[in-house]
Coordinates of C-alpha atoms and ligand atoms in Angstrom, one line a residue:
M853 CA 9.4 163.8 133.2
P854 CA 7.6 163.7 136.5
D855 CA 7.7 160.2 138.0
I856 CA 4.2 159.0 138.6
H857 CA 5.4 156.4 141.1
L858 CA 7.3 159.0 143.3
V859 CA 5.8 159.5 146.8
T860 CA 5.5 163.3 147.2
Q861 CA 7.4 165.1 150.0
Q862 CA 4.0 166.2 151.3
E863 CA 3.0 162.6 151.7
L864 CA 6.3 161.7 153.4
M865 CA 5.9 164.7 155.8
R866 CA 2.4 163.4 156.8
Q867 CA 4.3 160.7 158.7
A868 CA 6.0 163.1 161.2
P869 CA 3.0 163.4 163.7
Y870 CA 2.6 159.6 163.7
E871 CA 6.2 159.2 164.7
E872 CA 5.6 161.6 167.6
Q873 CA 2.5 159.5 168.6
V874 CA 4.5 156.3 168.8
R875 CA 7.2 158.1 170.8
A876 CA 4.4 159.4 173.2
Y877 CA 3.0 156.0 173.5
Y878 CA 6.3 154.5 174.9
R879 CA 7.2 157.7 176.9
L880 CA 4.0 157.2 178.8
R881 CA 5.1 153.7 179.6
Q882 CA 8.6 154.9 180.4
K883 CA 10.4 152.6 178.1
T884 CA 12.7 152.6 175.2
P885 CA 10.9 150.4 172.6
K886 CA 12.8 147.4 171.2
A887 CA 12.2 145.8 167.9
C888 CA 13.1 142.4 166.6
I889 CA 13.1 142.0 162.8
H890 CA 13.1 138.7 160.9
T891 CA 13.8 138.9 157.2
F892 CA 13.0 136.2 154.7
G893 CA 13.6 136.2 151.0
C894 CA 15.8 138.0 148.5
Q895 CA 18.2 141.0 148.8
Q896 CA 15.3 143.3 148.0
N897 CA 13.7 142.2 151.3
V898 CA 17.0 142.7 153.1
S899 CA 17.2 146.2 151.8
D900 CA 13.6 146.9 152.7
S901 CA 14.3 145.7 156.3
E902 CA 17.2 148.2 156.4
H903 CA 14.8 150.9 155.6
I904 CA 12.2 149.5 158.1
K905 CA 15.0 149.8 160.7
G906 CA 15.8 153.3 159.6
L907 CA 12.2 154.4 160.1
L908 CA 12.0 152.7 163.5
A909 CA 15.4 154.1 164.7
Q910 CA 14.1 157.6 163.8
I911 CA 11.2 157.0 166.0
G912 CA 13.5 155.8 168.9
Y913 CA 13.4 152.1 168.7
V914 CA 16.5 150.1 169.4
F915 CA 17.1 146.6 168.1
T916 CA 17.4 143.1 169.6
D917 CA 17.6 139.7 168.0
R918 CA 15.6 138.2 170.8
D919 CA 11.8 137.9 170.5
E920 CA 11.5 137.7 174.3
Q921 CA 12.9 141.1 174.7
A922 CA 11.1 142.9 171.9
D923 CA 8.1 145.2 172.0
L924 CA 7.7 144.9 168.3
I925 CA 8.3 141.6 166.5
L926 CA 8.2 142.0 162.7
F927 CA 8.4 139.4 159.9
N928 CA 9.3 140.7 156.6
T929 CA 8.2 137.9 154.4
C930 CA 8.8 136.2 151.1
A931 CA 6.2 134.4 148.9
V932 CA 8.4 133.0 146.1
R933 CA 8.0 129.4 147.2
E934 CA 5.5 127.5 149.4
H935 CA 8.4 126.5 151.7
A936 CA 9.2 130.1 152.4
E937 CA 5.6 130.8 153.3
D938 CA 5.3 127.8 155.6
R939 CA 8.4 129.0 157.5
V940 CA 6.7 132.3 158.2
F941 CA 3.4 130.7 159.2
G942 CA 5.4 128.4 161.6
N943 CA 7.4 131.2 163.1
V944 CA 4.4 133.5 163.6
G945 CA 2.4 130.7 165.1
A946 CA 5.2 130.0 167.6
L947 CA 4.8 133.6 168.9
K948 CA 1.3 132.9 170.4
A949 CA 2.8 132.0 173.8
I950 CA 4.8 135.2 173.8
K951 CA 1.8 137.3 173.1
R952 CA -0.2 135.4 175.9
R953 CA 2.6 136.2 178.4
R954 CA 3.1 139.8 177.3
P955 CA -0.1 141.1 175.6
S956 CA 1.6 144.5 175.1
V957 CA 4.0 143.1 172.5
L958 CA 3.0 144.1 168.9
I959 CA 3.5 141.3 166.2
A960 CA 3.6 142.5 162.7
V961 CA 3.9 140.8 159.3
C962 CA 4.9 142.7 156.1
G963 CA 6.5 142.1 152.8
C964 CA 5.6 139.9 149.8
M965 CA 3.4 137.4 151.6
A966 CA 1.4 140.1 153.2
Q967 CA 0.9 141.7 149.7
Q968 CA -0.3 138.4 148.2
K969 CA -4.0 137.9 147.6
G970 CA -5.7 135.8 150.2
V971 CA -2.8 135.7 152.7
A972 CA -4.1 138.6 154.8
E973 CA -7.3 136.7 155.3
R974 CA -5.4 133.5 156.2
L975 CA -3.3 135.4 158.8
H976 CA -6.4 137.0 160.2
A977 CA -8.2 133.7 160.6
H978 CA -5.2 131.7 162.0
F979 CA -3.3 134.3 163.9
P980 CA -5.7 136.8 165.4
F981 CA -2.9 138.0 167.8
V982 CA -1.0 139.5 164.8
G983 CA -1.6 143.3 165.4
L984 CA -0.3 144.7 162.2
V985 CA -0.1 143.4 158.6
F986 CA 1.1 145.7 155.7
G987 CA 2.0 145.1 152.1
T988 CA 5.1 146.1 150.0
H989 CA 3.7 149.4 148.7
V990 CA 3.1 151.1 152.1
L991 CA 6.5 150.6 153.9
Y992 CA 7.1 154.3 154.0
R993 CA 3.9 154.7 156.0
L994 CA 5.2 152.5 158.8
P995 CA 5.1 155.3 161.5
E996 CA 1.3 155.9 160.8
L997 CA 0.5 152.1 160.7
L998 CA 2.5 151.6 164.0
A999 CA 0.7 154.4 165.7
K1000 CA -2.7 153.1 164.6
A1001 CA -1.8 149.5 165.7
L1002 CA -0.6 150.6 169.1
Q1003 CA -3.7 152.7 169.7
S1004 CA -6.3 150.3 168.4
R1005 CA -7.7 147.2 169.9
A1006 CA -8.4 145.6 166.5
P1007 CA -5.5 144.4 164.3
V1008 CA -4.5 146.9 161.5
Y1009 CA -4.4 145.5 158.0
E1010 CA -3.1 147.7 155.2
T1011 CA -2.4 145.8 151.9
P1012 CA -3.6 148.1 149.1
E1013 CA -3.2 146.9 145.5
S1014 CA -1.0 149.3 143.6
D1015 CA 1.4 149.4 140.7
G1016 CA 4.0 150.4 143.3
V1017 CA 5.7 153.5 144.5
I1018 CA 9.2 154.9 144.8
A1019 CA 9.8 156.5 148.3
E1020 CA 13.0 158.5 148.4
D1021 CA 14.8 159.8 151.5
I1022 CA 13.6 157.0 153.7
P1023 CA 16.2 156.6 156.5
V1024 CA 18.2 153.5 156.5
V1025 CA 20.2 151.4 159.1
R1026 CA 22.5 149.2 157.2
D1027 CA 23.9 146.0 158.7
A1028 CA 27.4 146.5 159.9
G1029 CA 30.3 145.6 157.7
C1030 CA 31.7 146.9 154.4
K1031 CA 28.9 145.7 152.1
A1032 CA 25.9 147.8 151.1
W1033 CA 22.7 147.1 149.1
L1034 CA 21.6 149.9 146.8
P1035 CA 18.2 149.4 145.1
I1036 CA 18.1 151.0 141.7
M1037 CA 14.7 149.8 140.6
Y1038 CA 11.6 148.0 142.0
G1039 CA 9.0 145.6 140.7
C1040 CA 8.9 143.4 137.7
N1041 CA 7.0 143.4 134.3
N1042 CA 8.1 140.0 133.0
F1043 CA 5.5 137.8 134.3
C1044 CA 7.5 134.5 134.1
T1045 CA 4.6 132.0 134.4
Y1046 CA 5.8 130.5 137.7
C1047 CA 6.6 133.6 139.5
I1048 CA 4.7 135.6 142.1
V1049 CA 7.0 138.6 142.2
P1050 CA 5.2 140.8 139.7
Y1051 CA 2.0 140.3 141.6
V1052 CA 3.4 141.4 144.9
R1053 CA 6.0 143.9 143.9
G1054 CA 4.1 145.9 141.3
R1055 CA 5.3 147.3 138.0
E1056 CA 8.9 147.9 137.1
R1057 CA 10.0 151.4 138.1
S1058 CA 13.5 152.8 138.3
R1059 CA 15.0 155.4 140.6
D1060 CA 16.2 158.7 139.2
P1061 CA 19.9 158.1 138.2
Q1062 CA 21.0 161.2 140.1
R1063 CA 19.4 159.8 143.3
V1064 CA 21.3 156.5 142.8
L1065 CA 24.5 158.2 142.1
Q1066 CA 24.2 160.5 145.1
E1067 CA 23.5 157.4 147.4
A1068 CA 26.4 155.6 145.8
R1069 CA 28.7 158.6 146.6
E1070 CA 27.5 158.7 150.2
L1071 CA 28.1 154.9 150.6
V1072 CA 31.7 155.3 149.3
Q1073 CA 32.2 158.3 151.6
Q1074 CA 30.8 156.2 154.6
G1075 CA 33.5 153.6 153.9
Y1076 CA 31.4 150.9 152.2
R1077 CA 33.7 149.0 149.8
D1078 CA 31.3 146.5 148.2
I1079 CA 28.1 148.0 146.7
T1080 CA 25.5 145.7 145.1
L1081 CA 23.0 147.4 142.8
L1082 CA 19.6 145.7 143.2
G1083 CA 16.6 145.1 141.0
Q1084 CA 14.6 142.1 139.7
N1085 CA 16.0 142.7 136.3
V1086 CA 18.6 145.5 136.4
N1087 CA 19.1 145.3 132.6
S1088 CA 15.8 147.0 132.0
Y1089 CA 16.8 149.9 134.3
G1090 CA 15.1 153.1 133.1
N1091 CA 13.1 151.4 130.3
A1092 CA 9.8 153.0 131.4
E1093 CA 11.1 156.3 132.5
G1094 CA 13.2 157.6 129.6
Y1095 CA 16.0 159.1 131.8
G1096 CA 18.4 158.7 128.9
V1097 CA 20.5 156.5 131.2
R1098 CA 20.4 152.8 130.8
F1099 CA 22.0 150.2 133.1
P1100 CA 25.4 150.1 131.4
Q1101 CA 25.8 153.9 131.6
L1102 CA 24.6 153.9 135.2
L1103 CA 27.2 151.3 136.0
E1104 CA 29.9 153.4 134.3
E1105 CA 28.8 156.5 136.2
I1106 CA 29.0 154.7 139.5
C1107 CA 32.5 153.4 138.7
R1108 CA 33.6 157.0 138.1
I1109 CA 33.0 157.8 141.7
P1110 CA 36.5 158.2 143.2
G1111 CA 37.5 155.6 145.9
D1112 CA 38.4 152.1 146.4
F1113 CA 35.3 149.9 146.0
I1114 CA 33.6 147.1 144.1
V1115 CA 30.3 147.2 142.3
R1116 CA 28.1 144.2 141.9
F1117 CA 24.6 144.0 140.5
M1118 CA 21.7 141.6 140.6
T1119 CA 19.6 140.2 139.1
S1120 CA 20.2 140.1 135.3
H1121 CA 17.5 138.8 133.0
P1122 CA 19.2 137.1 130.1
K1123 CA 16.6 138.5 127.6
D1124 CA 17.8 142.0 128.5
A1125 CA 21.4 141.5 129.2
T1126 CA 23.3 143.0 126.2
E1127 CA 26.7 142.8 124.7
E1128 CA 27.1 146.5 125.8
L1129 CA 26.7 145.3 129.4
F1130 CA 29.8 143.1 129.1
D1131 CA 31.7 145.7 127.1
T1132 CA 31.0 148.0 130.0
I1133 CA 32.1 145.5 132.6
A1134 CA 35.4 145.0 130.6
R1135 CA 36.1 148.7 130.7
C1136 CA 35.2 149.4 134.4
S1137 CA 37.7 147.7 136.7
K1138 CA 35.6 148.4 139.7
V1139 CA 32.8 146.1 138.5
S1140 CA 33.0 142.6 139.9
R1141 CA 34.0 139.9 137.4
H1142 CA 30.9 138.0 138.2
C1143 CA 27.4 137.9 136.8
H1144 CA 24.3 136.2 138.3
L1145 CA 22.4 135.2 135.2
P1146 CA 19.5 132.9 135.9
F1147 CA 18.7 130.6 133.0
Q1148 CA 15.9 128.6 134.8
S1149 CA 15.9 125.7 132.2
G1150 CA 18.1 124.4 129.4
S1151 CA 15.1 123.3 127.3
D1152 CA 13.6 125.7 124.8
R1153 CA 10.2 124.1 125.2
I1154 CA 10.2 124.8 128.9
L1155 CA 11.7 128.3 128.6
K1156 CA 8.8 129.0 126.3
R1157 CA 6.3 127.7 128.7
M1158 CA 8.0 129.8 131.5
N1159 CA 7.7 132.9 129.2
R1160 CA 11.4 133.7 129.6
G1161 CA 11.8 135.4 126.3
Y1162 CA 15.1 133.7 125.2
T1163 CA 16.3 130.3 123.9
R1164 CA 19.2 128.2 125.3
E1165 CA 21.2 129.3 122.3
D1166 CA 20.6 132.9 123.1
Y1167 CA 21.8 132.2 126.5
L1168 CA 24.9 130.3 125.5
R1169 CA 25.8 133.0 122.9
L1170 CA 25.7 135.6 125.6
I1171 CA 27.9 133.6 127.9
R1172 CA 30.4 133.1 125.0
Y1173 CA 30.5 136.8 124.3
A1174 CA 30.9 137.6 128.0
R1175 CA 33.9 135.2 128.3
Q1176 CA 35.5 136.6 125.2
T1177 CA 35.1 140.2 126.3
V1178 CA 35.7 139.9 130.1
P1179 CA 38.4 137.3 130.7
G1180 CA 38.0 135.4 133.9
I1181 CA 34.3 136.4 134.4
T1182 CA 32.4 133.8 136.4
F1183 CA 28.6 133.0 136.3
T1184 CA 26.2 131.8 138.8
S1185 CA 22.5 131.1 138.1
D1186 CA 19.1 130.0 139.2
V1187 CA 17.4 127.0 137.9
I1188 CA 14.1 125.4 138.5
V1189 CA 13.6 121.6 138.3
G1190 CA 10.3 120.0 137.8
F1191 CA 8.5 122.8 136.0
P1192 CA 5.0 121.4 134.9
G1193 CA 5.4 119.2 131.9
E1194 CA 9.3 118.9 132.2
T1195 CA 10.2 115.6 130.6
E1196 CA 13.4 113.6 131.1
E1197 CA 14.6 115.0 127.8
D1198 CA 14.0 118.6 128.9
F1199 CA 15.9 117.9 132.2
E1200 CA 18.9 116.4 130.2
Q1201 CA 19.0 119.7 128.3
T1202 CA 19.3 121.5 131.7
L1203 CA 22.1 119.2 132.7
D1204 CA 23.8 119.7 129.4
L1205 CA 23.7 123.5 129.7
V1206 CA 25.0 123.3 133.2
R1207 CA 28.0 121.3 132.0
Q1208 CA 28.6 123.6 129.0
V1209 CA 28.6 126.7 131.0
G1210 CA 30.4 125.6 134.1
F1211 CA 28.8 127.8 136.7
A1212 CA 30.7 128.8 139.7
S1213 CA 27.6 127.8 141.7
L1214 CA 23.9 127.3 141.2
Y1215 CA 20.8 128.1 143.2
T1216 CA 18.5 125.1 142.5
F1217 CA 14.8 125.2 143.1
L1218 CA 12.1 122.6 142.9
F1219 CA 9.1 124.1 141.2
S1220 CA 6.6 125.4 143.6
P1221 CA 3.1 126.2 142.3
R1222 CA 2.2 129.8 143.3
P1223 CA -1.5 130.4 143.5
G1224 CA -2.7 133.0 140.9
T1225 CA 0.3 132.3 138.5
P1226 CA -0.3 130.6 135.1
A1227 CA 2.1 127.7 135.8
A1228 CA 0.0 126.7 138.9
Q1229 CA -2.8 125.8 136.4
M1230 CA -0.6 123.8 134.1
E1231 CA -0.8 120.0 133.9
D1232 CA 2.0 118.5 135.9
P1233 CA 2.2 114.7 135.4
T1234 CA 5.7 114.2 136.7
S1235 CA 5.7 112.6 140.2
A1236 CA 7.3 114.3 143.2
E1237 CA 9.8 111.4 143.5
E1238 CA 11.0 111.8 139.9
K1239 CA 11.4 115.6 140.4
S1240 CA 13.4 115.0 143.5
A1241 CA 15.6 112.4 141.8
R1242 CA 16.3 115.0 139.0
F1243 CA 17.1 117.6 141.6
Q1244 CA 19.6 115.3 143.2
R1245 CA 21.2 114.5 139.9
L1246 CA 21.6 118.2 139.2
L1247 CA 23.1 118.8 142.5
R1248 CA 25.7 116.2 141.9
V1249 CA 26.7 117.5 138.5
Q1250 CA 27.1 121.1 139.8
E1251 CA 29.0 119.8 142.9
E1252 CA 31.6 118.2 140.7
I1253 CA 31.9 121.3 138.5
S1254 CA 32.3 123.7 141.6
Q1255 CA 34.9 121.4 143.1
Q1256 CA 37.0 121.2 140.0
Q1257 CA 36.9 124.9 139.5
L1258 CA 38.0 125.5 143.2
A1259 CA 40.7 122.9 143.1
Q1260 CA 42.2 124.6 140.0
M1261 CA 42.7 127.7 142.1
V1262 CA 45.0 126.3 144.8
G1263 CA 48.4 127.9 144.7
Q1264 CA 47.1 131.1 143.1
Q1265 CA 47.8 134.6 144.6
R1266 CA 44.7 136.7 144.5
T1267 CA 43.3 140.0 145.9
V1268 CA 40.3 139.6 148.2
L1269 CA 38.1 142.1 150.1
I1270 CA 37.9 140.9 153.7
E1271 CA 34.1 141.1 154.4
G1272 CA 33.5 139.7 157.7
R1273 CA 33.9 136.8 160.2
S1274 CA 32.1 133.5 160.0
G1275 CA 32.9 131.4 163.1
D1276 CA 36.7 131.0 163.6
Y1277 CA 37.5 132.5 160.2
L1278 CA 37.6 135.7 158.3
E1279 CA 35.9 135.6 154.9
G1280 CA 37.5 137.3 151.9
R1281 CA 35.6 137.6 148.6
L1282 CA 37.3 137.3 145.2
P1283 CA 36.2 139.7 142.5
E1284 CA 34.5 136.7 140.9
N1285 CA 32.4 136.2 144.0
K1286 CA 34.2 133.1 145.5
I1287 CA 34.8 133.0 149.2
V1288 CA 38.3 132.4 150.8
R1289 CA 38.5 131.5 154.4
L1290 CA 41.4 133.1 156.3
N1291 CA 43.0 133.4 159.7
G1292 CA 43.2 136.8 161.1
E1293 CA 42.0 139.5 163.4
D1294 CA 38.7 141.4 163.1
A1295 CA 40.7 144.6 162.5
L1296 CA 41.3 143.4 159.0
I1297 CA 37.5 143.4 158.1
G1298 CA 36.9 146.0 155.3
K1299 CA 40.5 145.7 154.0
Q1300 CA 41.8 144.4 150.8
A1301 CA 44.5 141.8 151.0
V1302 CA 46.7 139.6 148.7
V1303 CA 46.1 136.0 149.7
R1304 CA 47.5 132.7 148.6
I1305 CA 44.9 129.9 148.1
T1306 CA 46.1 126.9 150.1
S1307 CA 43.3 124.5 149.7
A1308 CA 39.7 123.9 148.2
G1309 CA 36.7 122.3 149.7
N1310 CA 33.3 121.6 148.1
Y1311 CA 32.2 125.2 148.2
L1312 CA 35.0 127.1 149.9
L1313 CA 38.6 128.0 149.5
A1314 CA 41.1 128.4 152.3
G1315 CA 44.0 130.8 152.1
E1316 CA 46.7 132.7 153.9
I1317 CA 47.2 136.4 153.9
C1318 CA 50.4 137.6 152.2
E1319 CA 49.9 141.3 152.2
I1320 CA 47.4 143.9 153.4
L1321 CA 46.7 146.5 150.7
S1322 CA 44.4 149.1 152.1
Ligands
LIG1030 N1 14.3 138.3 138.9 C1 15.1 137.3 139.0 C2 15.2 136.6 137.7 O1 14.4 136.6 136.9 O2 16.2 135.8 137.5 C3 14.8 136.2 140.1 C4 13.8 136.5 141.0 S1 13.2 135.2 142.1 C5 13.0 136.2 143.4 C6 14.5 134.1 142.4 C7 14.4 132.8 141.8 O3 13.4 132.0 142.5 C8 14.1 132.7 140.4 O4 15.2 132.9 139.6 C9 13.6 131.3 140.3 O5 14.6 130.4 140.0 C10 13.0 131.0 141.7 N2 11.5 130.9 141.6 C11 10.7 131.8 141.4 N3 9.4 131.3 141.4 C12 9.6 130.0 141.7 C13 8.6 129.0 141.9 N4 7.3 129.1 141.7 N5 9.1 127.7 142.1 C14 10.4 127.5 142.2 N6 11.4 128.5 142.1 C15 10.9 129.7 141.8
LIG1031 FE1 10.0 136.6 138.7 FE2 10.6 136.5 136.1 FE3 10.3 138.9 137.2 FE4 12.4 137.4 137.9 S1 11.9 138.2 135.9 S2 11.1 138.4 139.3 S3 11.7 135.3 137.8 S4 8.8 137.3 136.9
LIG1032 FE1 12.1 138.6 147.0 FE2 10.6 136.7 147.9 FE3 9.5 139.0 147.4 S1 12.3 136.5 146.6 S2 10.7 140.0 145.9 S3 11.1 138.5 149.0 S4 8.7 137.0 146.9

């Protein structure tokens, strides 16, 4: 079935002359252009930024992490909470001085905020020195947009509304290390009442499984040892397309690729996570024994108002099944505190669910009204102080659970993948996603090792390396 979302080869080829125009622009000025990219938000944005870097590198850009040295400063933004937006506005505002000193620098804003209704107008009004603004659906047209922005005196704004596209064969520059992001689908159809993502990322659409498998094979050949499959709701992979391959089958096919690597996936929506998913994880030893399964609230009343499509009992049943089927599996989750109309009783239900499940860790968010979403219109009588007090209570409960879980691991010998360095320590990741700090040389990064857990802190484990495996 032809994919209506797929950007045609012809359309992609249309970008080549624009790449040449950007090269010519900098050749004339006898310089190698430098780009500084700031990425906010989720892994989808991190992956998008890797593709933006790919497109820029193909043109001839090199990269810097210093705004002062850059010819292009680009913000890839997130709109999920007001706080994320405020940070971007603050950061962009702070560049006014750089633009005054070096008028030739091009400041660009892209991503979910740029795609959001009304934000382009706000940017235009408050930050007229921003030279390029583009939305999530036109990323593959970056060469064209850059060429236009460099040649024009007026800012270029390109934020068309769209159900979304799939652009294949976009070059990619991945961040160094042994971990790789692999998008398998884009967009979201769930319209949880608090969430802006469906409005800024378009409809759910899945990549052809053969394309995903090919990219996974290439990643393994290139030496990546930790591959995370990305989508807002990976469990509805292929629902719209009828590829005949659903998420569990895709996972299994990826695990059949020869090589020594771990596969992770995120995010799973509880309404679409099936028993078959956990049966598959149990069969496939390359799949991480960890699942990020956002529950958002422990109260059925609030879950309904959130339009989540499951009850707390559905959620708990799934966790029970997963634990029976995949021994040792760990869970992390997202939860929103202070959703409009959340009562003390509703909140107690959230605390109770957190205690019952025993998450390895939690991403906790205070409800942030997003303009244009139904929840932003709902009555919200609870005071900010009360919400903040609930938030703190939740943090304390989870902290205790995490500490207990980590303390129980002291003395165990486990296999980790050494992912990188953080300060003085190497960081190894256990299959269930916990981090172990280790002493050692950078040469060990990318290797698997047997380690002994020697101590546990609030969020981290410390260990010593017993044996390097591969
Ligand atoms: N698709 C994923 C899912 O459904 O679980 C999550 C996507 S969202 C980018 C990440 C998290 O942000 C959500 O799970 C939710 O907890 C949080 N979030 C989204 N909108 C929010 C809002 N308006 N206020 C507070 N937190 C929000
Ligand atoms: Fe947002 Fe819900 Fe879609 Fe997740 S599933 S991206 S929370 S609308
Ligand atoms: Fe991700 Fe933020 Fe967009 S969480 S999908 S970058 S709104």
